[in-house]
PDB file of N, CA and C in Angstrom:
ATOM      1  N   MET A   1       1.959 -26.308 -21.950  1.00 59.00           N
ATOM      2  CA  MET A   1       1.996 -24.896 -21.663  1.00 59.00           C
ATOM      3  C   MET A   1       1.828 -24.125 -22.969  1.00 59.00           C
ATOM      4  N   THR A   2       0.878 -23.236 -22.985  1.00 64.00           N
ATOM      5  CA  THR A   2       0.678 -22.418 -24.175  1.00 64.00           C
ATOM      6  C   THR A   2       1.209 -21.028 -23.910  1.00 64.00           C
ATOM      7  N   ARG A   3       1.818 -20.478 -24.926  1.00 59.00           N
ATOM      8  CA  ARG A   3       2.360 -19.126 -24.804  1.00 59.00           C
ATOM      9  C   ARG A   3       1.657 -18.238 -25.825  1.00 59.00           C
ATOM     10  N   PRO A   4       1.390 -16.998 -25.460  1.00 59.00           N
ATOM     11  CA  PRO A   4       0.759 -16.105 -26.423  1.00 59.00           C
ATOM     12  C   PRO A   4       1.699 -15.802 -27.587  1.00 59.00           C
ATOM     13  N   LEU A   5       1.126 -15.488 -28.714  1.00 59.00           N
ATOM     14  CA  LEU A   5       1.944 -15.180 -29.882  1.00 59.00           C
ATOM     15  C   LEU A   5       2.705 -13.877 -29.704  1.00 59.00           C
ATOM     16  N   VAL A   6       2.082 -12.928 -29.058  1.00 57.00           N
ATOM     17  CA  VAL A   6       2.747 -11.654 -28.800  1.00 57.00           C
ATOM     18  C   VAL A   6       3.323 -11.722 -27.394  1.00 57.00           C
ATOM     19  N   LEU A   7       4.635 -11.582 -27.282  1.00 56.00           N
ATOM     20  CA  LEU A   7       5.281 -11.726 -25.982  1.00 56.00           C
ATOM     21  C   LEU A   7       5.341 -10.425 -25.190  1.00 56.00           C
ATOM     22  N   THR A   8       5.098  -9.312 -25.855  1.00 53.00           N
ATOM     23  CA  THR A   8       5.156  -8.045 -25.140  1.00 53.00           C
ATOM     24  C   THR A   8       3.765  -7.426 -25.079  1.00 53.00           C
ATOM     25  N   SER A   9       3.571  -6.648 -24.060  1.00 52.00           N
ATOM     26  CA  SER A   9       2.317  -5.932 -23.895  1.00 52.00           C
ATOM     27  C   SER A   9       2.588  -4.444 -24.096  1.00 52.00           C
ATOM     28  N   GLU A  10       1.861  -3.827 -24.996  1.00 57.00           N
ATOM     29  CA  GLU A  10       2.068  -2.411 -25.258  1.00 57.00           C
ATOM     30  C   GLU A  10       1.547  -1.550 -24.116  1.00 57.00           C
ATOM     31  N   ASP A  11       0.701  -2.104 -23.246  1.00 57.00           N
ATOM     32  CA  ASP A  11       0.190  -1.348 -22.116  1.00 57.00           C
ATOM     33  C   ASP A  11       1.267  -1.140 -21.062  1.00 57.00           C
ATOM     34  N   ALA A  12       2.210  -2.038 -20.986  1.00 56.00           N
ATOM     35  CA  ALA A  12       3.271  -1.957 -19.986  1.00 56.00           C
ATOM     36  C   ALA A  12       4.414  -1.118 -20.561  1.00 56.00           C
ATOM     37  N   ARG A  13       4.728  -0.023 -19.906  1.00 73.00           N
ATOM     38  CA  ARG A  13       5.773   0.877 -20.406  1.00 73.00           C
ATOM     39  C   ARG A  13       7.163   0.491 -19.898  1.00 73.00           C
ATOM     40  N   HIS A  14       7.273  -0.056 -18.724  1.00 77.00           N
ATOM     41  CA  HIS A  14       8.568  -0.405 -18.148  1.00 77.00           C
ATOM     42  C   HIS A  14       9.076  -1.697 -18.777  1.00 77.00           C
ATOM     43  N   PRO A  15      10.382  -1.808 -19.014  1.00 80.00           N
ATOM     44  CA  PRO A  15      10.913  -3.018 -19.671  1.00 80.00           C
ATOM     45  C   PRO A  15      10.606  -4.310 -18.911  1.00 80.00           C
ATOM     46  N   PHE A  16      10.657  -4.275 -17.577  1.00 80.00           N
ATOM     47  CA  PHE A  16      10.348  -5.481 -16.823  1.00 80.00           C
ATOM     48  C   PHE A  16       8.878  -5.854 -16.979  1.00 80.00           C
ATOM     49  N   ARG A  17       8.003  -4.859 -16.874  1.00 76.00           N
ATOM     50  CA  ARG A  17       6.571  -5.141 -17.036  1.00 76.00           C
ATOM     51  C   ARG A  17       6.255  -5.577 -18.461  1.00 76.00           C
ATOM     52  N   ARG A  18       7.017  -5.079 -19.420  1.00 75.00           N
ATOM     53  CA  ARG A  18       6.798  -5.461 -20.812  1.00 75.00           C
ATOM     54  C   ARG A  18       7.152  -6.925 -21.033  1.00 75.00           C
ATOM     55  N   SER A  19       8.094  -7.452 -20.218  1.00 79.00           N
ATOM     56  CA  SER A  19       8.516  -8.835 -20.395  1.00 79.00           C
ATOM     57  C   SER A  19       7.552  -9.834 -19.746  1.00 79.00           C
ATOM     58  N   LEU A  20       6.650  -9.350 -18.892  1.00 77.00           N
ATOM     59  CA  LEU A  20       5.706 -10.255 -18.233  1.00 77.00           C
ATOM     60  C   LEU A  20       4.569 -10.652 -19.167  1.00 77.00           C
ATOM     61  N   ARG A  21       3.931 -11.763 -18.829  1.00 79.00           N
ATOM     62  CA  ARG A  21       2.760 -12.179 -19.596  1.00 79.00           C
ATOM     63  C   ARG A  21       1.612 -11.202 -19.340  1.00 79.00           C
ATOM     64  N   PRO A  22       0.714 -11.004 -20.295  1.00 76.00           N
ATOM     65  CA  PRO A  22      -0.418 -10.103 -20.069  1.00 76.00           C
ATOM     66  C   PRO A  22      -1.300 -10.537 -18.899  1.00 76.00           C
ATOM     67  N   SER A  23      -1.386 -11.836 -18.650  1.00 77.00           N
ATOM     68  CA  SER A  23      -2.217 -12.292 -17.538  1.00 77.00           C
ATOM     69  C   SER A  23      -1.605 -11.896 -16.194  1.00 77.00           C
ATOM     70  N   ALA A  24      -0.288 -11.703 -16.131  1.00 75.00           N
ATOM     71  CA  ALA A  24       0.349 -11.302 -14.885  1.00 75.00           C
ATOM     72  C   ALA A  24       0.104  -9.827 -14.580  1.00 75.00           C
ATOM     73  N   LEU A  25      -0.184  -9.042 -15.601  1.00 71.00           N
ATOM     74  CA  LEU A  25      -0.418  -7.619 -15.403  1.00 71.00           C
ATOM     75  C   LEU A  25      -1.830  -7.333 -14.923  1.00 71.00           C
ATOM     76  N   ARG A  26      -2.742  -8.267 -15.166  1.00 75.00           N
ATOM     77  CA  ARG A  26      -4.116  -8.062 -14.693  1.00 75.00           C
ATOM     78  C   ARG A  26      -4.166  -8.337 -13.205  1.00 75.00           C
ATOM     79  N   SER A  27      -4.678  -7.403 -12.448  1.00 73.00           N
ATOM     80  CA  SER A  27      -4.778  -7.604 -11.009  1.00 73.00           C
ATOM     81  C   SER A  27      -6.211  -7.371 -10.570  1.00 73.00           C
ATOM     82  N   VAL A  28      -6.572  -8.055  -9.526  1.00 66.00           N
ATOM     83  CA  VAL A  28      -7.909  -7.890  -8.973  1.00 66.00           C
ATOM     84  C   VAL A  28      -7.852  -6.729  -7.994  1.00 66.00           C
ATOM     85  N   ARG A  29      -8.670  -5.732  -8.250  1.00 74.00           N
ATOM     86  CA  ARG A  29      -8.690  -4.560  -7.382  1.00 74.00           C
ATOM     87  C   ARG A  29      -9.648  -4.793  -6.231  1.00 74.00           C
ATOM     88  N   THR A  30      -9.147  -4.595  -5.038  1.00 76.00           N
ATOM     89  CA  THR A  30     -10.009  -4.697  -3.863  1.00 76.00           C
ATOM     90  C   THR A  30     -10.279  -3.291  -3.348  1.00 76.00           C
ATOM     91  N   PRO A  31     -11.431  -3.074  -2.795  1.00 82.00           N
ATOM     92  CA  PRO A  31     -11.703  -1.734  -2.273  1.00 82.00           C
ATOM     93  C   PRO A  31     -10.770  -1.410  -1.115  1.00 82.00           C
ATOM     94  N   TRP A  32     -10.273  -0.182  -1.095  1.00 82.00           N
ATOM     95  CA  TRP A  32      -9.330   0.235  -0.067  1.00 82.00           C
ATOM     96  C   TRP A  32     -10.082   0.475   1.231  1.00 82.00           C
ATOM     97  N   THR A  33      -9.545  -0.033   2.294  1.00 86.00           N
ATOM     98  CA  THR A  33     -10.147   0.168   3.603  1.00 86.00           C
ATOM     99  C   THR A  33      -9.138   0.870   4.492  1.00 86.00           C
ATOM    100  N   TRP A  34      -9.629   1.616   5.461  1.00 86.00           N
ATOM    101  CA  TRP A  34      -8.779   2.323   6.402  1.00 86.00           C
ATOM    102  C   TRP A  34      -8.082   1.306   7.295  1.00 86.00           C
ATOM    103  N   PRO A  35      -6.757   1.351   7.401  1.00 90.00           N
ATOM    104  CA  PRO A  35      -6.055   0.319   8.168  1.00 90.00           C
ATOM    105  C   PRO A  35      -6.159   0.483   9.683  1.00 90.00           C
ATOM    106  N   PHE A  36      -6.643   1.632  10.158  1.00 91.00           N
ATOM    107  CA  PHE A  36      -6.716   1.879  11.591  1.00 91.00           C
ATOM    108  C   PHE A  36      -8.168   1.994  12.015  1.00 91.00           C
ATOM    109  N   SER A  37      -8.463   1.470  13.180  1.00 94.00           N
ATOM    110  CA  SER A  37      -9.815   1.605  13.716  1.00 94.00           C
ATOM    111  C   SER A  37      -9.872   2.839  14.614  1.00 94.00           C
ATOM    112  N   VAL A  38     -11.053   3.197  15.031  1.00 95.00           N
ATOM    113  CA  VAL A  38     -11.232   4.343  15.921  1.00 95.00           C
ATOM    114  C   VAL A  38     -10.514   4.097  17.246  1.00 95.00           C
ATOM    115  N   THR A  39     -10.524   2.866  17.698  1.00 96.00           N
ATOM    116  CA  THR A  39      -9.836   2.520  18.947  1.00 96.00           C
ATOM    117  C   THR A  39      -8.334   2.744  18.819  1.00 96.00           C
ATOM    118  N   ASP A  40      -7.754   2.387  17.670  1.00 96.00           N
ATOM    119  CA  ASP A  40      -6.319   2.598  17.458  1.00 96.00           C
ATOM    120  C   ASP A  40      -5.971   4.083  17.525  1.00 96.00           C
ATOM    121  N   VAL A  41      -6.773   4.909  16.891  1.00 96.00           N
ATOM    122  CA  VAL A  41      -6.516   6.346  16.888  1.00 96.00           C
ATOM    123  C   VAL A  41      -6.673   6.908  18.299  1.00 96.00           C
ATOM    124  N   ARG A  42      -7.700   6.487  19.007  1.00 97.00           N
ATOM    125  CA  ARG A  42      -7.926   6.977  20.367  1.00 97.00           C
ATOM    126  C   ARG A  42      -6.765   6.590  21.288  1.00 97.00           C
ATOM    127  N   GLU A  43      -6.295   5.352  21.195  1.00 97.00           N
ATOM    128  CA  GLU A  43      -5.189   4.915  22.048  1.00 97.00           C
ATOM    129  C   GLU A  43      -3.891   5.635  21.695  1.00 97.00           C
ATOM    130  N   PHE A  44      -3.665   5.900  20.423  1.00 97.00           N
ATOM    131  CA  PHE A  44      -2.480   6.656  20.026  1.00 97.00           C
ATOM    132  C   PHE A  44      -2.531   8.070  20.612  1.00 97.00           C
ATOM    133  N   LEU A  45      -3.671   8.732  20.491  1.00 98.00           N
ATOM    134  CA  LEU A  45      -3.794  10.086  21.030  1.00 98.00           C
ATOM    135  C   LEU A  45      -3.653  10.102  22.543  1.00 98.00           C
ATOM    136  N   LEU A  46      -4.185   9.101  23.202  1.00 98.00           N
ATOM    137  CA  LEU A  46      -4.055   9.006  24.653  1.00 98.00           C
ATOM    138  C   LEU A  46      -2.586   8.852  25.058  1.00 98.00           C
ATOM    139  N   ALA A  47      -1.855   7.988  24.379  1.00 98.00           N
ATOM    140  CA  ALA A  47      -0.429   7.789  24.680  1.00 98.00           C
ATOM    141  C   ALA A  47       0.376   9.047  24.350  1.00 98.00           C
ATOM    142  N   TYR A  48       0.044   9.706  23.252  1.00 98.00           N
ATOM    143  CA  TYR A  48       0.749  10.928  22.862  1.00 98.00           C
ATOM    144  C   TYR A  48       0.548  12.012  23.911  1.00 98.00           C
ATOM    145  N   CYS A  49      -0.694  12.203  24.340  1.00 98.00           N
ATOM    146  CA  CYS A  49      -0.987  13.225  25.358  1.00 98.00           C
ATOM    147  C   CYS A  49      -0.324  12.885  26.688  1.00 98.00           C
ATOM    148  N   ALA A  50      -0.306  11.613  27.074  1.00 97.00           N
ATOM    149  CA  ALA A  50       0.324  11.209  28.323  1.00 97.00           C
ATOM    150  C   ALA A  50       1.828  11.481  28.273  1.00 97.00           C
ATOM    151  N   CYS A  51       2.460  11.171  27.161  1.00 97.00           N
ATOM    152  CA  CYS A  51       3.892  11.443  27.028  1.00 97.00           C
ATOM    153  C   CYS A  51       4.167  12.950  27.016  1.00 97.00           C
ATOM    154  N   PHE A  52       3.312  13.711  26.366  1.00 97.00           N
ATOM    155  CA  PHE A  52       3.481  15.154  26.321  1.00 97.00           C
ATOM    156  C   PHE A  52       3.374  15.755  27.728  1.00 97.00           C
ATOM    157  N   VAL A  53       2.394  15.316  28.492  1.00 97.00           N
ATOM    158  CA  VAL A  53       2.233  15.803  29.854  1.00 97.00           C
ATOM    159  C   VAL A  53       3.419  15.374  30.717  1.00 97.00           C
ATOM    160  N   GLY A  54       3.889  14.152  30.558  1.00 96.00           N
ATOM    161  CA  GLY A  54       5.038  13.671  31.332  1.00 96.00           C
ATOM    162  C   GLY A  54       6.305  14.451  31.030  1.00 96.00           C
ATOM    163  N   VAL A  55       6.591  14.687  29.764  1.00 95.00           N
ATOM    164  CA  VAL A  55       7.782  15.443  29.386  1.00 95.00           C
ATOM    165  C   VAL A  55       7.647  16.881  29.851  1.00 95.00           C
ATOM    166  N   SER A  56       6.473  17.458  29.716  1.00 95.00           N
ATOM    167  CA  SER A  56       6.257  18.833  30.186  1.00 95.00           C
ATOM    168  C   SER A  56       6.457  18.941  31.696  1.00 95.00           C
ATOM    169  N   ALA A  57       6.055  17.938  32.436  1.00 94.00           N
ATOM    170  CA  ALA A  57       6.240  17.963  33.889  1.00 94.00           C
ATOM    171  C   ALA A  57       7.713  17.912  34.257  1.00 94.00           C
ATOM    172  N   PHE A  58       8.530  17.149  33.521  1.00 92.00           N
ATOM    173  CA  PHE A  58       9.961  17.088  33.813  1.00 92.00           C
ATOM    174  C   PHE A  58      10.673  18.361  33.401  1.00 92.00           C
ATOM    175  N   ILE A  59      10.202  19.021  32.361  1.00 90.00           N
ATOM    176  CA  ILE A  59      10.842  20.268  31.918  1.00 90.00           C
ATOM    177  C   ILE A  59      10.544  21.395  32.896  1.00 90.00           C
ATOM    178  N   ALA A  60       9.311  21.476  33.369  1.00 73.00           N
ATOM    179  CA  ALA A  60       8.913  22.596  34.240  1.00 73.00           C
ATOM    180  C   ALA A  60       9.445  22.505  35.605  1.00 73.00           C
TER     181      ALA A  60
END
């Protein structure tokens, strides 16, 4: 096991991050994708409207 000569990274400002190896701080960035599909949004709106109509019917 080889260890770097410099144990701290000046790029890391937090004490915990400063204690990590520099290779642990490098992360692979993946492009952000929307977690919901159009179908998910449509079904949520359908359920929301159905509940709204149901509650309105009981109130009136």
